[in-house]
Amino acid sequence: MGGKAESEFTVEHWDDAGRKCIETMARAGNALVARAAFDAALTQRPGGYVILCHGARIIAKSPLAGRLLREQAARG
């Protein structure tokens, strides 16, 4: 009890190249709360590289993040 959640949700703002996390905008232990925080973060960082993660897994990403991830995958 009182310890850090094993796999908490995070909302992160990354640089425009997707190389470095600039800011962890929110942390939540609940998926619904995390999704609401992600949606709010998109309004605060319009056009930014924002992702919602659960541990190392990406749950949702902003349009910019989605485009960059697709381009990186295409390059191999």
PDB file of N, CA, C and O in Angstrom, residues 1 9-10 21-22 29 32-33 38 53 56 58 69:
ATOM      1  N   MET A   1       0.827  -1.187   0.000  1.00  0.00           N
ATOM      2  CA  MET A   1       0.000   0.000   0.000  1.00  0.00           C
ATOM      3  C   MET A   1       0.865   1.241   0.000  1.00  0.00           C
ATOM      4  O   MET A   1       1.918   1.266   0.602  1.00  0.00           O
ATOM      5  N   PHE A   9      -0.682   4.830 -16.055  1.00  0.00           N
ATOM      6  CA  PHE A   9      -0.879   5.510 -17.329  1.00  0.00           C
ATOM      7  C   PHE A   9      -0.188   6.864 -17.258  1.00  0.00           C
ATOM      8  O   PHE A   9      -0.218   7.527 -16.218  1.00  0.00           O
ATOM      9  N   THR A  10       0.430   7.272 -18.349  1.00  0.00           N
ATOM     10  CA  THR A  10       1.044   8.595 -18.418  1.00  0.00           C
ATOM     11  C   THR A  10       0.637   9.281 -19.714  1.00  0.00           C
ATOM     12  O   THR A  10       0.452   8.634 -20.738  1.00  0.00           O
ATOM     13  N   CYS A  21      11.093  13.078 -24.452  1.00  0.00           N
ATOM     14  CA  CYS A  21       9.928  13.518 -23.689  1.00  0.00           C
ATOM     15  C   CYS A  21      10.249  14.874 -23.052  1.00  0.00           C
ATOM     16  O   CYS A  21      11.221  15.002 -22.305  1.00  0.00           O
ATOM     17  N   ILE A  22       9.436  15.860 -23.381  1.00  0.00           N
ATOM     18  CA  ILE A  22       9.614  17.210 -22.845  1.00  0.00           C
ATOM     19  C   ILE A  22       8.947  17.336 -21.484  1.00  0.00           C
ATOM     20  O   ILE A  22       9.471  17.980 -20.581  1.00  0.00           O
ATOM     21  N   GLY A  29      -3.836   6.127 -12.419  1.00  0.00           N
ATOM     22  CA  GLY A  29      -3.910   4.696 -12.203  1.00  0.00           C
ATOM     23  C   GLY A  29      -5.151   4.083 -12.830  1.00  0.00           C
ATOM     24  O   GLY A  29      -5.351   2.880 -12.764  1.00  0.00           O
ATOM     25  N   LEU A  32      -9.862   5.373 -17.580  1.00  0.00           N
ATOM     26  CA  LEU A  32     -10.813   6.424 -17.951  1.00  0.00           C
ATOM     27  C   LEU A  32     -10.292   7.812 -17.589  1.00  0.00           C
ATOM     28  O   LEU A  32     -10.431   8.765 -18.366  1.00  0.00           O
ATOM     29  N   VAL A  33      -9.679   7.921 -16.437  1.00  0.00           N
ATOM     30  CA  VAL A  33      -9.093   9.195 -16.016  1.00  0.00           C
ATOM     31  C   VAL A  33      -7.926   9.555 -16.931  1.00  0.00           C
ATOM     32  O   VAL A  33      -7.780  10.708 -17.353  1.00  0.00           O
ATOM     33  N   PHE A  38      -5.584  12.733 -21.421  1.00  0.00           N
ATOM     34  CA  PHE A  38      -5.026  12.766 -22.767  1.00  0.00           C
ATOM     35  C   PHE A  38      -5.842  13.711 -23.654  1.00  0.00           C
ATOM     36  O   PHE A  38      -5.276  14.547 -24.368  1.00  0.00           O
ATOM     37  N   CYS A  53       0.354   6.535 -22.621  1.00  0.00           N
ATOM     38  CA  CYS A  53       1.049   5.257 -22.446  1.00  0.00           C
ATOM     39  C   CYS A  53       0.543   4.520 -21.222  1.00  0.00           C
ATOM     40  O   CYS A  53       0.105   5.127 -20.245  1.00  0.00           O
ATOM     41  N   ALA A  56       5.127   0.696 -21.087  1.00  0.00           N
ATOM     42  CA  ALA A  56       5.852   0.949 -22.340  1.00  0.00           C
ATOM     43  C   ALA A  56       4.930   0.932 -23.557  1.00  0.00           C
ATOM     44  O   ALA A  56       5.367   1.223 -24.663  1.00  0.00           O
ATOM     45  N   ILE A  58       1.988   2.181 -26.039  1.00  0.00           N
ATOM     46  CA  ILE A  58       1.291   3.396 -26.460  1.00  0.00           C
ATOM     47  C   ILE A  58      -0.177   3.047 -26.678  1.00  0.00           C
ATOM     48  O   ILE A  58      -0.499   2.185 -27.494  1.00  0.00           O
ATOM     49  N   LEU A  69       5.278   8.280 -36.328  1.00  0.00           N
ATOM     50  CA  LEU A  69       5.502   6.857 -36.087  1.00  0.00           C
ATOM     51  C   LEU A  69       5.327   6.044 -37.371  1.00  0.00           C
ATOM     52  O   LEU A  69       6.088   5.107 -37.624  1.00  0.00           O
TER      53      LEU A  69
END
